[in-house]
Amino acid sequence: VTPSSPAQLRTLSATMVKVLLQLSSCAALAAAFGPARPSAPSRTTTAAARQIHMVSSSPSTTTTPFSVGGPSTELLDLFNSQVTSEFVASQLYLSASIWFDQRDWEGFASYMLAESAEERGHALQFVEFANKRNIPLKLEAIPAPNAEWENPEDVWVDILKLEEGNTRNLLRVAEAANQCQDYAVLAFLNPFHMEQVDSEAKISSIIAKVTDENKTPGLLRQLDHELGVESTKG
C-alpha cells in the first residue's frame, strides 16, 4: 500500500519500528535461552514407557522346553541319550542271559532275559512320552554289548556298573528338566528313579551272595533257582 500523505507515512513507519523491535526481542531471548524445550512427559507416560521396556527386555516365557536351538537344547540331547541308554541296558541284559543259558545257569538266564525286556520297555516309555510332547527324537546306534566273562560274579558286577551308570544318566536328565522348569518331565522320571534304587540294592545283594559261594557250597545254585522262579512270576 502506498501512503498518500505525510501523515500516513509517519504512521506506517511507526508501526514497522514496533514490529522490528518485537522481532529483535524474540531473537535475543532465543539466543539467551536456546530453542524451546519440549514439555516434560507426564508420570503416566513415563510409567507406561518403563513397562514397555520391561516387557521387551524380559526373557520370553513361551519358549517350549524342547525347542531346538532354544535354552533347553541340553535337555533335548540328554533325553535322546537316555533312550539310547535304555536300549543299551536291554542289550547287555540279553547278552548276559545268553552267557548264563549256555552254561546251564537257567535261573540267571531267565532273570536276565526278563530284565532285558523291562529295559526295552523303559526305552519305549520314553519314546511314547516324547511323541505326546512332540519332542524330536533321533535313535542312535547301539554298540555291541560285552559277551565275554570269566565267571558269574563278573557278569553281575558288570550289570551293577550298568545300573549305576543309568542312575547317573537319569539324574542328569532330571537336573536339566529342573533348570528348564519342565515339571512334566520331572514327574515322568520319578518312577524310574525309584526303580534304580531298587535295582541297585537287589543286584548288590546278589553280588554279595555270589561272592560267598565259595564259602557255602551250593549257594550259587540255590540263588540261580530262586531268581529263576522270581523271573517267571514277574
PDB file of C-alpha atoms in Angstrom:
ATOM      1  CA  VAL A   1       0.000   0.000   0.000  1.00  0.00           C
ATOM      2  CA  THR A   2       1.472   3.345  -0.978  1.00  0.00           C
ATOM      3  CA  PRO A   3       0.933   6.103   1.604  1.00  0.00           C
ATOM      4  CA  SER A   4      -0.970   9.046   0.110  1.00  0.00           C
ATOM      5  CA  SER A   5       0.031  11.695   2.656  1.00  0.00           C
ATOM      6  CA  PRO A   6       2.893  12.531   5.033  1.00  0.00           C
ATOM      7  CA  ALA A   7       0.663  11.624   7.989  1.00  0.00           C
ATOM      8  CA  GLN A   8       0.039   8.122   6.683  1.00  0.00           C
ATOM      9  CA  LEU A   9       3.782   7.725   6.022  1.00  0.00           C
ATOM     10  CA  ARG A  10       4.599   8.619   9.616  1.00  0.00           C
ATOM     11  CA  THR A  11       2.004   6.158  10.949  1.00  0.00           C
ATOM     12  CA  LEU A  12       3.339   3.311   8.773  1.00  0.00           C
ATOM     13  CA  SER A  13       6.915   3.990   9.816  1.00  0.00           C
ATOM     14  CA  ALA A  14       5.993   3.872  13.491  1.00  0.00           C
ATOM     15  CA  THR A  15       4.210   0.536  13.032  1.00  0.00           C
ATOM     16  CA  MET A  16       7.199  -1.020  11.250  1.00  0.00           C
ATOM     17  CA  VAL A  17       9.530   0.112  14.015  1.00  0.00           C
ATOM     18  CA  LYS A  18       7.357  -1.609  16.635  1.00  0.00           C
ATOM     19  CA  VAL A  19       7.350  -4.855  14.635  1.00  0.00           C
ATOM     20  CA  LEU A  20      11.115  -4.804  14.200  1.00  0.00           C
ATOM     21  CA  LEU A  21      11.598  -4.206  17.915  1.00  0.00           C
ATOM     22  CA  GLN A  22       9.392  -7.187  18.741  1.00  0.00           C
ATOM     23  CA  LEU A  23      11.311  -9.449  16.336  1.00  0.00           C
ATOM     24  CA  SER A  24      14.599  -8.291  17.775  1.00  0.00           C
ATOM     25  CA  SER A  25      13.401  -9.060  21.289  1.00  0.00           C
ATOM     26  CA  CYS A  26      12.368 -12.621  20.307  1.00  0.00           C
ATOM     27  CA  ALA A  27      15.739 -13.271  18.681  1.00  0.00           C
ATOM     28  CA  ALA A  28      17.562 -12.098  21.780  1.00  0.00           C
ATOM     29  CA  LEU A  29      15.529 -14.360  24.003  1.00  0.00           C
ATOM     30  CA  ALA A  30      16.186 -17.331  21.734  1.00  0.00           C
ATOM     31  CA  ALA A  31      19.902 -16.649  21.766  1.00  0.00           C
ATOM     32  CA  ALA A  32      19.949 -16.338  25.531  1.00  0.00           C
ATOM     33  CA  PHE A  33      17.903 -19.371  26.444  1.00  0.00           C
ATOM     34  CA  GLY A  34      18.262 -21.660  23.425  1.00  0.00           C
ATOM     35  CA  PRO A  35      15.493 -23.341  21.467  1.00  0.00           C
ATOM     36  CA  ALA A  36      12.205 -24.051  23.111  1.00  0.00           C
ATOM     37  CA  ARG A  37      12.264 -27.295  25.096  1.00  0.00           C
ATOM     38  CA  PRO A  38       9.564 -29.922  24.674  1.00  0.00           C
ATOM     39  CA  SER A  39       7.231 -30.291  27.597  1.00  0.00           C
ATOM     40  CA  ALA A  40       8.232 -32.946  30.161  1.00  0.00           C
ATOM     41  CA  PRO A  41       6.378 -36.242  29.818  1.00  0.00           C
ATOM     42  CA  SER A  42       3.694 -36.912  32.350  1.00  0.00           C
ATOM     43  CA  ARG A  43       4.178 -39.527  35.083  1.00  0.00           C
ATOM     44  CA  THR A  44       1.649 -41.772  33.354  1.00  0.00           C
ATOM     45  CA  THR A  45       3.566 -41.644  30.079  1.00  0.00           C
ATOM     46  CA  THR A  46       6.882 -42.378  31.834  1.00  0.00           C
ATOM     47  CA  ALA A  47       5.439 -45.383  33.711  1.00  0.00           C
ATOM     48  CA  ALA A  48       3.975 -46.792  30.525  1.00  0.00           C
ATOM     49  CA  ALA A  49       7.324 -46.446  28.785  1.00  0.00           C
ATOM     50  CA  ARG A  50       9.035 -48.310  31.611  1.00  0.00           C
ATOM     51  CA  GLN A  51       6.507 -51.147  31.368  1.00  0.00           C
ATOM     52  CA  ILE A  52       7.056 -51.427  27.615  1.00  0.00           C
ATOM     53  CA  HIS A  53      10.832 -51.595  28.168  1.00  0.00           C
ATOM     54  CA  MET A  54      10.435 -54.297  30.829  1.00  0.00           C
ATOM     55  CA  VAL A  55       8.247 -56.432  28.582  1.00  0.00           C
ATOM     56  CA  SER A  56      10.546 -56.098  25.591  1.00  0.00           C
ATOM     57  CA  SER A  57      13.714 -56.819  27.576  1.00  0.00           C
ATOM     58  CA  SER A  58      12.444 -59.692  29.721  1.00  0.00           C
ATOM     59  CA  PRO A  59      13.052 -63.283  28.521  1.00  0.00           C
ATOM     60  CA  SER A  60      10.208 -64.957  26.708  1.00  0.00           C
ATOM     61  CA  THR A  61       8.157 -67.349  28.794  1.00  0.00           C
ATOM     62  CA  THR A  62       6.518 -69.009  25.820  1.00  0.00           C
ATOM     63  CA  THR A  63       9.622 -70.854  24.642  1.00  0.00           C
ATOM     64  CA  THR A  64       8.865 -74.560  24.666  1.00  0.00           C
ATOM     65  CA  PRO A  65      11.328 -76.604  26.756  1.00  0.00           C
ATOM     66  CA  PHE A  66      12.289 -78.805  23.823  1.00  0.00           C
ATOM     67  CA  SER A  67      12.595 -76.143  21.106  1.00  0.00           C
ATOM     68  CA  VAL A  68      15.654 -76.967  19.029  1.00  0.00           C
ATOM     69  CA  GLY A  69      18.301 -74.292  19.466  1.00  0.00           C
ATOM     70  CA  GLY A  70      16.466 -72.893  22.463  1.00  0.00           C
ATOM     71  CA  PRO A  71      17.651 -72.659  26.065  1.00  0.00           C
ATOM     72  CA  SER A  72      16.969 -76.360  26.702  1.00  0.00           C
ATOM     73  CA  THR A  73      18.953 -77.965  23.910  1.00  0.00           C
ATOM     74  CA  GLU A  74      20.865 -79.786  26.662  1.00  0.00           C
ATOM     75  CA  LEU A  75      17.634 -81.367  27.900  1.00  0.00           C
ATOM     76  CA  LEU A  76      16.754 -82.482  24.394  1.00  0.00           C
ATOM     77  CA  ASP A  77      20.174 -84.109  23.951  1.00  0.00           C
ATOM     78  CA  LEU A  78      20.041 -85.828  27.335  1.00  0.00           C
ATOM     79  CA  PHE A  79      16.520 -87.103  26.722  1.00  0.00           C
ATOM     80  CA  ASN A  80      17.629 -88.610  23.412  1.00  0.00           C
ATOM     81  CA  SER A  81      20.677 -90.145  25.077  1.00  0.00           C
ATOM     82  CA  GLN A  82      18.523 -91.724  27.762  1.00  0.00           C
ATOM     83  CA  VAL A  83      16.514 -93.579  25.119  1.00  0.00           C
ATOM     84  CA  THR A  84      19.811 -94.972  23.851  1.00  0.00           C
ATOM     85  CA  SER A  85      20.905 -95.871  27.400  1.00  0.00           C
ATOM     86  CA  GLU A  86      17.756 -97.925  27.943  1.00  0.00           C
ATOM     87  CA  PHE A  87      18.331 -99.870  24.726  1.00  0.00           C
ATOM     88  CA  VAL A  88      21.999-100.390  25.684  1.00  0.00           C
ATOM     89  CA  ALA A  89      20.879-101.819  29.027  1.00  0.00           C
ATOM     90  CA  SER A  90      18.431-104.129  27.283  1.00  0.00           C
ATOM     91  CA  GLN A  91      21.193-105.445  25.033  1.00  0.00           C
ATOM     92  CA  LEU A  92      23.613-106.091  27.889  1.00  0.00           C
ATOM     93  CA  TYR A  93      20.980-107.977  29.875  1.00  0.00           C
ATOM     94  CA  LEU A  94      20.218-110.053  26.786  1.00  0.00           C
ATOM     95  CA  SER A  95      23.905-110.817  26.283  1.00  0.00           C
ATOM     96  CA  ALA A  96      24.193-111.869  29.940  1.00  0.00           C
ATOM     97  CA  SER A  97      21.139-114.096  29.532  1.00  0.00           C
ATOM     98  CA  ILE A  98      22.761-115.857  26.592  1.00  0.00           C
ATOM     99  CA  TRP A  99      26.003-116.315  28.529  1.00  0.00           C
ATOM    100  CA  PHE A 100      24.219-117.853  31.531  1.00  0.00           C
ATOM    101  CA  ASP A 101      21.955-120.046  29.413  1.00  0.00           C
ATOM    102  CA  GLN A 102      24.900-121.553  27.538  1.00  0.00           C
ATOM    103  CA  ARG A 103      26.488-122.507  30.870  1.00  0.00           C
ATOM    104  CA  ASP A 104      23.382-124.102  32.342  1.00  0.00           C
ATOM    105  CA  TRP A 105      22.528-121.300  34.719  1.00  0.00           C
ATOM    106  CA  GLU A 106      18.890-121.369  33.721  1.00  0.00           C
ATOM    107  CA  GLY A 107      17.587-119.250  36.587  1.00  0.00           C
ATOM    108  CA  PHE A 108      20.112-116.460  35.996  1.00  0.00           C
ATOM    109  CA  ALA A 109      19.422-116.650  32.269  1.00  0.00           C
ATOM    110  CA  SER A 110      15.681-116.306  32.825  1.00  0.00           C
ATOM    111  CA  TYR A 111      16.181-113.360  35.185  1.00  0.00           C
ATOM    112  CA  MET A 112      18.437-111.543  32.724  1.00  0.00           C
ATOM    113  CA  LEU A 113      16.010-112.142  29.859  1.00  0.00           C
ATOM    114  CA  ALA A 114      13.151-110.635  31.862  1.00  0.00           C
ATOM    115  CA  GLU A 115      15.303-107.621  32.747  1.00  0.00           C
ATOM    116  CA  SER A 116      16.231-107.174  29.086  1.00  0.00           C
ATOM    117  CA  ALA A 117      12.541-106.956  28.173  1.00  0.00           C
ATOM    118  CA  GLU A 118      11.946-104.490  31.009  1.00  0.00           C
ATOM    119  CA  GLU A 119      14.758-102.189  29.870  1.00  0.00           C
ATOM    120  CA  ARG A 120      13.394-102.218  26.332  1.00  0.00           C
ATOM    121  CA  GLY A 121      10.011-101.333  27.796  1.00  0.00           C
ATOM    122  CA  HIS A 122      11.617 -98.353  29.529  1.00  0.00           C
ATOM    123  CA  ALA A 123      13.013 -97.125  26.219  1.00  0.00           C
ATOM    124  CA  LEU A 124       9.573 -97.382  24.633  1.00  0.00           C
ATOM    125  CA  GLN A 125       8.082 -95.422  27.532  1.00  0.00           C
ATOM    126  CA  PHE A 126      10.496 -92.595  26.762  1.00  0.00           C
ATOM    127  CA  VAL A 127       9.516 -92.766  23.093  1.00  0.00           C
ATOM    128  CA  GLU A 128       5.811 -92.664  23.963  1.00  0.00           C
ATOM    129  CA  PHE A 129       6.305 -89.652  26.239  1.00  0.00           C
ATOM    130  CA  ALA A 130       8.334 -87.885  23.560  1.00  0.00           C
ATOM    131  CA  ASN A 131       5.585 -88.439  20.999  1.00  0.00           C
ATOM    132  CA  LYS A 132       2.967 -86.993  23.351  1.00  0.00           C
ATOM    133  CA  ARG A 133       5.110 -83.899  23.878  1.00  0.00           C
ATOM    134  CA  ASN A 134       6.226 -83.611  20.249  1.00  0.00           C
ATOM    135  CA  ILE A 135       9.824 -83.981  21.393  1.00  0.00           C
ATOM    136  CA  PRO A 136      12.088 -84.655  18.407  1.00  0.00           C
ATOM    137  CA  LEU A 137      13.877 -87.979  18.798  1.00  0.00           C
ATOM    138  CA  LYS A 138      16.750 -89.389  16.812  1.00  0.00           C
ATOM    139  CA  LEU A 139      17.602 -93.016  17.514  1.00  0.00           C
ATOM    140  CA  GLU A 140      21.312 -93.687  17.846  1.00  0.00           C
ATOM    141  CA  ALA A 141      23.343 -96.780  17.020  1.00  0.00           C
ATOM    142  CA  ILE A 142      23.530 -99.319  19.847  1.00  0.00           C
ATOM    143  CA  PRO A 143      27.081-100.573  20.483  1.00  0.00           C
ATOM    144  CA  ALA A 144      27.629-104.308  20.801  1.00  0.00           C
ATOM    145  CA  PRO A 145      27.417-105.379  24.459  1.00  0.00           C
ATOM    146  CA  ASN A 146      30.070-107.329  26.303  1.00  0.00           C
ATOM    147  CA  ALA A 147      29.718-111.068  25.846  1.00  0.00           C
ATOM    148  CA  GLU A 148      32.907-112.388  27.458  1.00  0.00           C
ATOM    149  CA  TRP A 149      33.009-113.048  31.187  1.00  0.00           C
ATOM    150  CA  GLU A 150      35.158-115.355  33.307  1.00  0.00           C
ATOM    151  CA  ASN A 151      32.550-116.312  35.877  1.00  0.00           C
ATOM    152  CA  PRO A 152      29.040-115.438  37.113  1.00  0.00           C
ATOM    153  CA  GLU A 153      30.345-112.840  39.548  1.00  0.00           C
ATOM    154  CA  ASP A 154      31.927-110.855  36.704  1.00  0.00           C
ATOM    155  CA  VAL A 155      28.582-110.781  34.916  1.00  0.00           C
ATOM    156  CA  TRP A 156      26.761-109.406  37.930  1.00  0.00           C
ATOM    157  CA  VAL A 157      29.458-106.802  38.570  1.00  0.00           C
ATOM    158  CA  ASP A 158      29.047-105.537  35.002  1.00  0.00           C
ATOM    159  CA  ILE A 159      25.288-105.402  35.470  1.00  0.00           C
ATOM    160  CA  LEU A 160      25.704-103.316  38.634  1.00  0.00           C
ATOM    161  CA  LYS A 161      28.010-100.887  36.811  1.00  0.00           C
ATOM    162  CA  LEU A 162      25.399-100.612  34.081  1.00  0.00           C
ATOM    163  CA  GLU A 163      22.644 -99.744  36.542  1.00  0.00           C
ATOM    164  CA  GLU A 164      24.823 -97.219  38.372  1.00  0.00           C
ATOM    165  CA  GLY A 165      25.588 -95.509  35.069  1.00  0.00           C
ATOM    166  CA  ASN A 166      21.920 -95.475  34.171  1.00  0.00           C
ATOM    167  CA  THR A 167      21.126 -93.851  37.508  1.00  0.00           C
ATOM    168  CA  ARG A 168      23.616 -91.061  36.811  1.00  0.00           C
ATOM    169  CA  ASN A 169      22.174 -90.526  33.339  1.00  0.00           C
ATOM    170  CA  LEU A 170      18.633 -90.223  34.683  1.00  0.00           C
ATOM    171  CA  LEU A 171      19.784 -87.696  37.275  1.00  0.00           C
ATOM    172  CA  ARG A 172      21.355 -85.581  34.524  1.00  0.00           C
ATOM    173  CA  VAL A 173      18.072 -85.566  32.624  1.00  0.00           C
ATOM    174  CA  ALA A 174      16.217 -84.582  35.800  1.00  0.00           C
ATOM    175  CA  GLU A 175      18.683 -81.790  36.556  1.00  0.00           C
ATOM    176  CA  ALA A 176      18.292 -80.336  33.059  1.00  0.00           C
ATOM    177  CA  ALA A 177      14.500 -80.607  33.294  1.00  0.00           C
ATOM    178  CA  ASN A 178      14.551 -78.829  36.646  1.00  0.00           C
ATOM    179  CA  GLN A 179      16.608 -75.982  35.210  1.00  0.00           C
ATOM    180  CA  CYS A 180      14.048 -75.624  32.403  1.00  0.00           C
ATOM    181  CA  GLN A 181      11.178 -75.891  34.905  1.00  0.00           C
ATOM    182  CA  ASP A 182       9.725 -78.723  32.849  1.00  0.00           C
ATOM    183  CA  TYR A 183       7.783 -80.382  35.634  1.00  0.00           C
ATOM    184  CA  ALA A 184       6.093 -82.871  33.318  1.00  0.00           C
ATOM    185  CA  VAL A 185       9.480 -84.431  32.551  1.00  0.00           C
ATOM    186  CA  LEU A 186      10.359 -84.480  36.246  1.00  0.00           C
ATOM    187  CA  ALA A 187       7.103 -86.271  37.067  1.00  0.00           C
ATOM    188  CA  PHE A 188       7.715 -88.732  34.243  1.00  0.00           C
ATOM    189  CA  LEU A 189      11.194 -89.546  35.584  1.00  0.00           C
ATOM    190  CA  ASN A 190      10.192 -90.151  39.220  1.00  0.00           C
ATOM    191  CA  PRO A 191       9.211 -93.845  38.837  1.00  0.00           C
ATOM    192  CA  PHE A 192      12.495 -94.541  37.040  1.00  0.00           C
ATOM    193  CA  HIS A 193      14.493 -93.057  39.924  1.00  0.00           C
ATOM    194  CA  MET A 194      12.742 -95.348  42.400  1.00  0.00           C
ATOM    195  CA  GLU A 195      13.301 -98.370  40.165  1.00  0.00           C
ATOM    196  CA  GLN A 196      17.006 -97.577  40.049  1.00  0.00           C
ATOM    197  CA  VAL A 197      17.182 -97.555  43.846  1.00  0.00           C
ATOM    198  CA  ASP A 198      15.550-100.984  43.966  1.00  0.00           C
ATOM    199  CA  SER A 199      17.661-102.401  41.124  1.00  0.00           C
ATOM    200  CA  GLU A 200      20.992-101.335  42.587  1.00  0.00           C
ATOM    201  CA  ALA A 201      20.073-102.665  46.030  1.00  0.00           C
ATOM    202  CA  LYS A 202      18.950-106.017  44.616  1.00  0.00           C
ATOM    203  CA  ILE A 203      21.991-106.514  42.393  1.00  0.00           C
ATOM    204  CA  SER A 204      24.350-105.541  45.212  1.00  0.00           C
ATOM    205  CA  SER A 205      22.671-108.176  47.371  1.00  0.00           C
ATOM    206  CA  ILE A 206      23.041-110.792  44.624  1.00  0.00           C
ATOM    207  CA  ILE A 207      26.731-109.964  44.195  1.00  0.00           C
ATOM    208  CA  ALA A 208      27.281-110.410  47.938  1.00  0.00           C
ATOM    209  CA  LYS A 209      25.680-113.862  47.771  1.00  0.00           C
ATOM    210  CA  VAL A 210      27.634-114.822  44.654  1.00  0.00           C
ATOM    211  CA  THR A 211      30.862-113.757  46.355  1.00  0.00           C
ATOM    212  CA  ASP A 212      30.055-116.009  49.320  1.00  0.00           C
ATOM    213  CA  GLU A 213      29.520-119.002  47.030  1.00  0.00           C
ATOM    214  CA  ASN A 214      32.984-120.375  47.750  1.00  0.00           C
ATOM    215  CA  LYS A 215      32.250-120.326  51.476  1.00  0.00           C
ATOM    216  CA  THR A 216      28.879-122.065  51.185  1.00  0.00           C
ATOM    217  CA  PRO A 217      28.777-124.894  48.632  1.00  0.00           C
ATOM    218  CA  GLY A 218      25.554-124.974  46.665  1.00  0.00           C
ATOM    219  CA  LEU A 219      24.611-121.374  47.473  1.00  0.00           C
ATOM    220  CA  LEU A 220      25.034-120.193  43.879  1.00  0.00           C
ATOM    221  CA  ARG A 221      22.798-122.961  42.548  1.00  0.00           C
ATOM    222  CA  GLN A 222      20.190-122.100  45.150  1.00  0.00           C
ATOM    223  CA  LEU A 223      20.347-118.455  44.121  1.00  0.00           C
ATOM    224  CA  ASP A 224      20.074-119.456  40.473  1.00  0.00           C
ATOM    225  CA  HIS A 225      16.898-121.381  41.277  1.00  0.00           C
ATOM    226  CA  GLU A 226      15.384-118.528  43.310  1.00  0.00           C
ATOM    227  CA  LEU A 227      15.947-115.938  40.592  1.00  0.00           C
ATOM    228  CA  GLY A 228      14.525-118.290  38.003  1.00  0.00           C
ATOM    229  CA  VAL A 229      11.315-118.685  40.000  1.00  0.00           C
ATOM    230  CA  GLU A 230      11.160-114.930  40.593  1.00  0.00           C
ATOM    231  CA  SER A 231      11.521-114.106  36.908  1.00  0.00           C
ATOM    232  CA  THR A 232       8.713-116.475  35.909  1.00  0.00           C
ATOM    233  CA  LYS A 233       6.387-114.902  38.480  1.00  0.00           C
ATOM    234  CA  GLY A 234       7.197-111.410  37.272  1.00  0.00           C
TER     235      GLY A 234
END
